[in-house]
Amino acid sequence: MLLVAFSRSSPLHCCRIHPTTVIRRSHLARTMTTRATRPSPSEPRPSASLIIVNPQNEVLLVQRNPKAGTFAGAHVCLYLVLADVALLRSLLSLQVFPGGNYDSKQDDSLAMTAIRETFEETGLLVTSTSRDSSLPDDAELDVAREAIHSQKQLFRDFLAKHHLTLDTDALLPFTQWITPPTQARRFHTQFYVTFLDAAPSTGFTSGQKQDRLPTPDGGQEVIAARFIHPSLAISDFQARKLPIFPPQYYLLHTLAEFLQGSSNTRDQRAQVERLALGGFGKMVIQPRALAGKDDVGRTVLIYAGDEASGGPTGRMHRAHVNFGKGGFPVEIEVKRNFDIFTEIEPHVGKKDAKL
């Protein structure tokens, strides 16, 4: 099997091709062989992704532009087989959380990376304002998005001009995912979760996020941006209407347990905050596939703390995935038989945790 990671600087070889292009199976086979025999992997590249929850308990997802050179910011760790062009067509409607790679020129921290990338891709800006703040209008914001994306303007200079302060304290850590060492190109992605401000936020940083509809970035990397309830996203995936990879599915599945209903409440926020600031938020997940299949032919991906990854006997922390035609996930079942508030051991928060 081949593990594929997508990012701004890591183009998927076949995804650079227009969906109408015919791809020979022999070429795909050669590509698989080449990638499978690459030398020892490098240190994972730092990156960040932001899960934004609105007052209706919906989360922000973006759809990648199939004509872009890469699937920028689609930081995922998954096992799949590049079998035919059906996979490529599925990838063209890939839904992910906004995010991308850490840029030392633009970013002071991974939290800043997450905020900057979200702004570039969707126009939503996670900032705190003051009396001297001059929040730009939509037109000026869109000009800034383009300039920052093209490295014509530094994000920090844009913020200083308008007396805006990044609300990094409002970003709650929500697991890290690392491309397994089977790959030469690797990524270490910090996921964060944050809430828009319309709902009561006692116990949370009172930062201000710009409350406007998310918009794509003019087709540079994103062709659609929308809010969708985690439960609906999972239902759409199960109905094969919405392509989601295992990491995003795992996080949506977790949030769906707490963000029930269509009105964000103080108690729901408190639960997510407790989860994020505890062992769950610190988890470092480096998926690997067990040898063989489960009893219905699905691939079993093992996560941090599972008994097969050094966890207690009987501990299950895994996903059973059915890779359909073309190798794209068509069924994902998360199996987690422990309390994610109280039964996550400290070692699962370390990068070198036993796999």
CSV table of C-alpha atoms in Angstrom, one decimal:
chain,number,residue,atom,x,y,z
A,1,MET,CA,0.0,0.0,0.0
A,2,LEU,CA,1.0,3.6,-0.5
A,3,LEU,CA,0.6,6.4,2.0
A,4,VAL,CA,-0.1,9.7,0.4
A,5,ALA,CA,0.2,13.1,2.0
A,6,PHE,CA,-1.1,16.3,0.4
A,7,SER,CA,0.2,19.8,1.2
A,8,ARG,CA,1.0,23.1,-0.5
A,9,SER,CA,4.5,22.0,-1.3
A,10,SER,CA,3.8,18.3,-1.8
A,11,PRO,CA,1.9,17.8,-5.1
A,12,LEU,CA,0.2,14.5,-5.6
A,13,HIS,CA,1.8,13.3,-8.9
A,14,CYS,CA,-1.5,12.4,-10.6
A,15,CYS,CA,-3.6,15.3,-9.3
A,16,ARG,CA,-1.8,17.8,-11.5
A,17,ILE,CA,-3.7,16.3,-14.4
A,18,HIS,CA,-7.1,17.6,-15.6
A,19,PRO,CA,-10.0,15.2,-14.7
A,20,THR,CA,-10.6,14.4,-18.4
A,21,THR,CA,-7.0,13.2,-19.0
A,22,VAL,CA,-6.6,9.5,-19.6
A,23,ILE,CA,-4.0,7.9,-17.3
A,24,ARG,CA,-2.5,4.6,-18.2
A,25,ARG,CA,-2.5,1.9,-15.5
A,26,SER,CA,1.2,1.1,-16.3
A,27,HIS,CA,2.1,4.7,-15.6
A,28,LEU,CA,0.3,4.6,-12.2
A,29,ALA,CA,2.1,1.3,-11.4
A,30,ARG,CA,5.5,2.9,-12.2
A,31,THR,CA,4.6,5.9,-10.0
A,32,MET,CA,3.6,3.6,-7.1
A,33,THR,CA,6.9,1.6,-7.4
A,34,THR,CA,9.0,4.8,-7.5
A,35,ARG,CA,7.3,6.3,-4.4
A,36,ALA,CA,7.4,3.0,-2.6
A,37,THR,CA,11.2,2.7,-3.1
A,38,ARG,CA,12.2,6.2,-2.1
A,39,PRO,CA,15.0,6.6,0.5
A,40,SER,CA,14.6,7.1,4.2
A,41,PRO,CA,12.1,9.8,5.1
A,42,SER,CA,13.0,13.3,6.2
A,43,GLU,CA,11.8,15.1,9.3
A,44,PRO,CA,8.1,15.9,9.1
A,45,ARG,CA,7.4,19.4,7.9
A,46,PRO,CA,5.4,21.5,10.4
A,47,SER,CA,1.9,22.6,9.3
A,48,ALA,CA,-1.4,23.6,10.8
A,49,SER,CA,-5.1,23.3,10.1
A,50,LEU,CA,-8.1,25.1,11.7
A,51,ILE,CA,-11.5,23.8,12.5
A,52,ILE,CA,-13.9,26.8,12.8
A,53,VAL,CA,-17.3,26.2,14.5
A,54,ASN,CA,-20.1,28.7,13.9
A,55,PRO,CA,-23.1,29.4,16.2
A,56,GLN,CA,-25.1,26.7,14.4
A,57,ASN,CA,-22.6,24.0,15.3
A,58,GLU,CA,-21.4,23.8,11.7
A,59,VAL,CA,-17.7,23.5,10.8
A,60,LEU,CA,-15.9,25.1,7.9
A,61,LEU,CA,-14.8,22.9,5.1
A,62,VAL,CA,-13.1,23.9,1.8
A,63,GLN,CA,-13.0,22.2,-1.6
A,64,ARG,CA,-9.7,22.1,-3.4
A,65,ASN,CA,-9.2,23.5,-6.9
A,66,PRO,CA,-8.5,20.5,-9.2
A,67,LYS,CA,-6.6,22.8,-11.6
A,68,ALA,CA,-4.2,24.1,-8.9
A,69,GLY,CA,-0.6,22.8,-8.9
A,70,THR,CA,-1.2,21.1,-5.5
A,71,PHE,CA,-3.9,20.4,-3.1
A,72,ALA,CA,-2.6,23.1,-0.8
A,73,GLY,CA,-3.2,22.6,2.9
A,74,ALA,CA,-5.0,19.3,2.5
A,75,HIS,CA,-2.9,17.7,5.3
A,76,VAL,CA,-4.0,14.1,5.5
A,77,CYS,CA,-2.5,10.8,6.4
A,78,LEU,CA,-4.2,7.9,4.7
A,79,TYR,CA,-3.6,4.6,3.1
A,80,LEU,CA,-4.9,4.1,-0.4
A,81,VAL,CA,-4.1,2.3,-3.6
A,82,LEU,CA,-3.7,4.4,-6.8
A,83,ALA,CA,-5.6,2.0,-9.0
A,84,ASP,CA,-7.3,4.1,-11.7
A,85,VAL,CA,-8.6,7.5,-12.7
A,86,ALA,CA,-11.8,7.1,-10.5
A,87,LEU,CA,-9.6,8.0,-7.5
A,88,LEU,CA,-8.5,11.2,-9.2
A,89,ARG,CA,-12.1,12.2,-9.9
A,90,SER,CA,-13.0,11.7,-6.3
A,91,LEU,CA,-10.0,13.7,-5.1
A,92,LEU,CA,-11.2,16.7,-7.2
A,93,SER,CA,-14.1,17.2,-4.7
A,94,LEU,CA,-11.9,16.6,-1.7
A,95,GLN,CA,-13.3,18.4,1.4
A,96,VAL,CA,-10.8,19.4,4.1
A,97,PHE,CA,-10.4,22.0,6.9
A,98,PRO,CA,-8.5,25.1,5.8
A,99,GLY,CA,-4.7,25.1,6.6
A,100,GLY,CA,-1.2,24.7,5.2
A,101,ASN,CA,2.5,24.6,5.8
A,102,TYR,CA,4.4,26.8,8.3
A,103,ASP,CA,6.1,29.6,6.5
A,104,SER,CA,9.0,31.1,8.5
A,105,LYS,CA,8.7,34.3,6.4
A,106,GLN,CA,5.1,34.8,7.3
A,107,ASP,CA,4.5,33.0,10.5
A,108,ASP,CA,5.6,33.3,14.1
A,109,SER,CA,3.9,30.1,15.3
A,110,LEU,CA,1.8,27.2,14.0
A,111,ALA,CA,-1.3,29.0,15.4
A,112,MET,CA,-0.4,32.0,13.1
A,113,THR,CA,-0.1,29.5,10.2
A,114,ALA,CA,-3.6,28.2,10.8
A,115,ILE,CA,-5.1,31.7,11.0
A,116,ARG,CA,-3.2,33.0,8.0
A,117,GLU,CA,-4.0,30.0,5.8
A,118,THR,CA,-7.7,30.2,6.8
A,119,PHE,CA,-7.7,33.9,5.9
A,120,GLU,CA,-6.1,33.3,2.5
A,121,GLU,CA,-8.4,30.4,1.6
A,122,THR,CA,-11.8,31.6,3.0
A,123,GLY,CA,-11.5,35.2,4.0
A,124,LEU,CA,-12.4,34.5,7.7
A,125,LEU,CA,-10.0,36.4,10.0
A,126,VAL,CA,-9.4,35.2,13.6
A,127,THR,CA,-8.3,38.5,15.3
A,128,SER,CA,-8.9,40.6,18.4
A,129,THR,CA,-9.8,44.3,17.8
A,130,SER,CA,-9.1,47.4,19.9
A,131,ARG,CA,-10.3,51.0,19.9
A,132,ASP,CA,-7.6,51.8,17.3
A,133,SER,CA,-8.6,48.9,15.0
A,134,SER,CA,-9.8,49.7,11.5
A,135,LEU,CA,-11.3,46.5,10.1
A,136,PRO,CA,-11.1,46.6,6.3
A,137,ASP,CA,-14.1,46.2,4.1
A,138,ASP,CA,-14.6,43.0,2.1
A,139,ALA,CA,-12.9,44.3,-1.0
A,140,GLU,CA,-9.7,45.3,0.9
A,141,LEU,CA,-9.7,42.0,2.7
A,142,ASP,CA,-9.8,40.1,-0.6
A,143,VAL,CA,-6.9,42.2,-2.0
A,144,ALA,CA,-4.9,41.4,1.2
A,145,ARG,CA,-5.7,37.7,0.9
A,146,GLU,CA,-4.2,37.6,-2.6
A,147,ALA,CA,-1.2,39.7,-1.7
A,148,ILE,CA,-0.3,37.6,1.3
A,149,HIS,CA,-0.8,34.4,-0.6
A,150,SER,CA,1.5,35.6,-3.4
A,151,GLN,CA,4.1,36.8,-0.8
A,152,LYS,CA,3.7,40.4,-1.9
A,153,GLN,CA,2.7,41.4,1.6
A,154,LEU,CA,3.5,40.0,5.0
A,155,PHE,CA,0.6,38.9,7.1
A,156,ARG,CA,2.0,40.7,10.2
A,157,ASP,CA,2.3,44.0,8.2
A,158,PHE,CA,-1.3,43.7,7.2
A,159,LEU,CA,-2.3,43.2,10.8
A,160,ALA,CA,-0.2,46.0,12.1
A,161,LYS,CA,-1.6,48.4,9.5
A,162,HIS,CA,-5.1,47.8,10.8
A,163,HIS,CA,-4.1,47.5,14.5
A,164,LEU,CA,-5.4,43.9,14.6
A,165,THR,CA,-4.1,41.2,16.9
A,166,LEU,CA,-4.2,37.5,16.2
A,167,ASP,CA,-6.5,35.8,18.6
A,168,THR,CA,-4.2,32.8,19.0
A,169,ASP,CA,-5.5,32.1,22.5
A,170,ALA,CA,-8.8,31.2,21.1
A,171,LEU,CA,-7.3,28.4,19.1
A,172,LEU,CA,-7.6,25.1,21.0
A,173,PRO,CA,-5.2,22.2,20.2
A,174,PHE,CA,-7.1,19.4,18.7
A,175,THR,CA,-4.6,16.5,18.0
A,176,GLN,CA,-1.6,16.3,15.7
A,177,TRP,CA,-1.2,14.0,12.7
A,178,ILE,CA,2.1,12.8,11.3
A,179,THR,CA,2.8,11.2,7.9
A,180,PRO,CA,4.2,7.8,8.7
A,181,PRO,CA,7.9,7.1,8.1
A,182,THR,CA,7.2,5.0,5.0
A,183,GLN,CA,7.2,8.3,3.1
A,184,ALA,CA,10.1,10.5,2.1
A,185,ARG,CA,7.9,13.6,2.2
A,186,ARG,CA,6.3,13.9,5.6
A,187,PHE,CA,4.2,16.4,7.5
A,188,HIS,CA,3.5,17.0,11.1
A,189,THR,CA,0.1,18.8,11.2
A,190,GLN,CA,-1.3,20.6,14.3
A,191,PHE,CA,-5.1,20.8,14.2
A,192,TYR,CA,-6.8,23.5,16.1
A,193,VAL,CA,-10.5,24.2,16.9
A,194,THR,CA,-12.1,27.6,17.5
A,195,PHE,CA,-15.5,29.1,17.8
A,196,LEU,CA,-17.1,32.1,16.2
A,197,ASP,CA,-18.4,34.7,18.6
A,198,ALA,CA,-22.1,34.9,18.3
A,199,ALA,CA,-22.8,32.3,21.0
A,200,PRO,CA,-22.1,32.9,24.8
A,201,SER,CA,-18.4,32.2,25.4
A,202,THR,CA,-17.9,32.2,29.2
A,203,GLY,CA,-14.7,30.4,29.9
A,204,PHE,CA,-13.3,31.1,26.5
A,205,THR,CA,-11.0,33.9,25.3
A,206,SER,CA,-13.2,36.8,24.2
A,207,GLY,CA,-11.5,37.2,20.8
A,208,GLN,CA,-13.3,38.5,17.8
A,209,LYS,CA,-13.5,36.5,14.6
A,210,GLN,CA,-14.7,38.4,11.5
A,211,ASP,CA,-18.3,37.3,11.0
A,212,ARG,CA,-18.8,37.1,7.3
A,213,LEU,CA,-19.6,34.3,4.9
A,214,PRO,CA,-16.6,32.3,3.9
A,215,THR,CA,-15.6,32.7,0.2
A,216,PRO,CA,-13.1,30.8,-1.9
A,217,ASP,CA,-9.8,32.4,-2.8
A,218,GLY,CA,-10.6,33.1,-6.4
A,219,GLY,CA,-9.8,29.6,-7.5
A,220,GLN,CA,-6.1,29.7,-6.7
A,221,GLU,CA,-6.4,26.7,-4.4
A,222,VAL,CA,-10.0,26.7,-3.2
A,223,ILE,CA,-13.1,26.7,-5.3
A,224,ALA,CA,-15.7,26.4,-2.6
A,225,ALA,CA,-16.0,27.1,1.2
A,226,ARG,CA,-19.0,26.3,3.3
A,227,PHE,CA,-20.1,25.5,6.8
A,228,ILE,CA,-21.7,22.1,7.4
A,229,HIS,CA,-22.7,20.3,10.6
A,230,PRO,CA,-20.3,17.5,11.5
A,231,SER,CA,-23.2,15.0,11.7
A,232,LEU,CA,-24.4,16.0,8.2
A,233,ALA,CA,-20.9,15.8,6.8
A,234,ILE,CA,-20.6,12.2,8.1
A,235,SER,CA,-24.0,11.3,6.7
A,236,ASP,CA,-23.0,12.8,3.3
A,237,PHE,CA,-19.8,10.7,3.4
A,238,GLN,CA,-21.7,7.6,4.2
A,239,ALA,CA,-24.1,8.3,1.3
A,240,ARG,CA,-21.0,8.8,-0.9
A,241,LYS,CA,-21.9,12.5,-1.5
A,242,LEU,CA,-18.9,14.0,0.3
A,243,PRO,CA,-15.3,12.7,0.1
A,244,ILE,CA,-13.6,12.8,3.4
A,245,PHE,CA,-10.3,11.2,4.4
A,246,PRO,CA,-9.7,9.3,7.7
A,247,PRO,CA,-8.1,12.2,9.7
A,248,GLN,CA,-10.9,14.6,8.9
A,249,TYR,CA,-13.5,11.9,9.5
A,250,TYR,CA,-12.0,11.1,12.9
A,251,LEU,CA,-12.2,14.8,14.0
A,252,LEU,CA,-15.7,15.3,12.6
A,253,HIS,CA,-16.8,12.1,14.3
A,254,THR,CA,-15.4,13.4,17.6
A,255,LEU,CA,-17.0,16.8,17.3
A,256,ALA,CA,-20.4,15.3,16.3
A,257,GLU,CA,-20.5,13.6,19.7
A,258,PHE,CA,-20.6,17.0,21.5
A,259,LEU,CA,-21.9,19.6,18.9
A,260,GLN,CA,-25.4,18.2,18.8
A,261,GLY,CA,-28.3,20.2,17.5
A,262,SER,CA,-28.2,23.5,15.6
A,263,SER,CA,-27.5,25.9,18.4
A,264,ASN,CA,-24.1,26.2,20.0
A,265,THR,CA,-24.4,26.2,23.8
A,266,ARG,CA,-22.1,27.2,26.6
A,267,ASP,CA,-22.0,23.6,27.8
A,268,GLN,CA,-21.0,22.3,24.4
A,269,ARG,CA,-18.1,24.8,24.2
A,270,ALA,CA,-17.0,23.8,27.7
A,271,GLN,CA,-16.9,20.2,26.7
A,272,VAL,CA,-14.8,20.9,23.6
A,273,GLU,CA,-12.5,23.1,25.6
A,274,ARG,CA,-12.0,20.4,28.2
A,275,LEU,CA,-11.3,17.9,25.5
A,276,ALA,CA,-8.9,20.1,23.7
A,277,LEU,CA,-6.9,21.1,26.8
A,278,GLY,CA,-6.7,17.5,28.1
A,279,GLY,CA,-5.0,14.5,26.7
A,280,PHE,CA,-7.0,14.4,23.6
A,281,GLY,CA,-5.8,17.8,22.3
A,282,LYS,CA,-2.2,16.7,22.9
A,283,MET,CA,-2.5,13.4,21.0
A,284,VAL,CA,0.1,12.7,18.3
A,285,ILE,CA,-1.4,10.3,15.7
A,286,GLN,CA,0.8,8.6,13.2
A,287,PRO,CA,-1.5,6.1,11.5
A,288,ARG,CA,-0.3,2.7,10.4
A,289,ALA,CA,-2.2,-0.2,8.8
A,290,LEU,CA,-2.3,-3.6,10.4
A,291,ALA,CA,-1.4,-6.6,8.2
A,292,GLY,CA,-4.3,-8.3,6.6
A,293,LYS,CA,-8.0,-7.1,6.7
A,294,ASP,CA,-10.8,-7.3,9.2
A,295,ASP,CA,-13.6,-9.9,8.9
A,296,VAL,CA,-15.4,-8.0,6.2
A,297,GLY,CA,-12.3,-7.1,4.2
A,298,ARG,CA,-11.6,-3.6,5.5
A,299,THR,CA,-8.2,-2.1,6.2
A,300,VAL,CA,-7.5,-1.4,9.9
A,301,LEU,CA,-5.7,1.8,10.6
A,302,ILE,CA,-4.2,1.9,14.1
A,303,TYR,CA,-4.0,5.2,16.1
A,304,ALA,CA,-2.1,6.3,19.2
A,305,GLY,CA,-2.8,4.3,22.3
A,306,ASP,CA,-4.4,1.3,20.6
A,307,GLU,CA,-3.2,-2.0,22.0
A,308,ALA,CA,-1.4,-2.7,18.8
A,309,SER,CA,0.4,0.7,19.3
A,310,GLY,CA,1.6,0.0,22.8
A,311,GLY,CA,-1.6,0.8,24.6
A,312,PRO,CA,-3.2,-1.3,27.4
A,313,THR,CA,-4.5,-4.8,26.5
A,314,GLY,CA,-8.0,-4.5,24.9
A,315,ARG,CA,-7.6,-0.8,24.1
A,316,MET,CA,-9.1,0.0,20.7
A,317,HIS,CA,-8.2,3.2,19.0
A,318,ARG,CA,-8.5,2.6,15.3
A,319,ALA,CA,-10.5,3.1,12.1
A,320,HIS,CA,-11.8,0.3,9.8
A,321,VAL,CA,-11.7,1.7,6.3
A,322,ASN,CA,-13.2,0.3,3.1
A,323,PHE,CA,-11.3,1.5,0.1
A,324,GLY,CA,-13.6,1.3,-2.9
A,325,LYS,CA,-12.9,1.4,-6.6
A,326,GLY,CA,-9.9,3.6,-7.2
A,327,GLY,CA,-8.7,3.2,-3.6
A,328,PHE,CA,-10.8,6.1,-2.3
A,329,PRO,CA,-12.4,5.6,1.2
A,330,VAL,CA,-16.1,4.8,0.9
A,331,GLU,CA,-16.6,3.6,4.4
A,332,ILE,CA,-15.0,4.5,7.7
A,333,GLU,CA,-15.8,3.2,11.1
A,334,VAL,CA,-14.0,4.7,14.1
A,335,LYS,CA,-13.6,2.2,17.0
A,336,ARG,CA,-12.6,3.9,20.3
A,337,ASN,CA,-13.5,2.0,23.5
A,338,PHE,CA,-12.0,4.4,26.1
A,339,ASP,CA,-12.9,7.7,27.8
A,340,ILE,CA,-11.2,10.4,25.8
A,341,PHE,CA,-11.4,12.8,28.7
A,342,THR,CA,-9.8,10.6,31.3
A,343,GLU,CA,-8.1,7.5,29.7
A,344,ILE,CA,-5.5,9.0,27.4
A,345,GLU,CA,-2.0,8.2,28.7
A,346,PRO,CA,0.7,11.0,28.5
A,347,HIS,CA,2.9,9.0,26.1
A,348,VAL,CA,0.3,9.4,23.2
A,349,GLY,CA,1.2,13.1,23.2
A,350,LYS,CA,4.8,12.5,22.2
A,351,LYS,CA,6.1,12.4,18.7
A,352,ASP,CA,8.2,9.4,19.4
A,353,ALA,CA,5.4,7.4,21.0
A,354,LYS,CA,5.5,3.7,20.3
A,355,LEU,CA,3.6,2.7,17.2
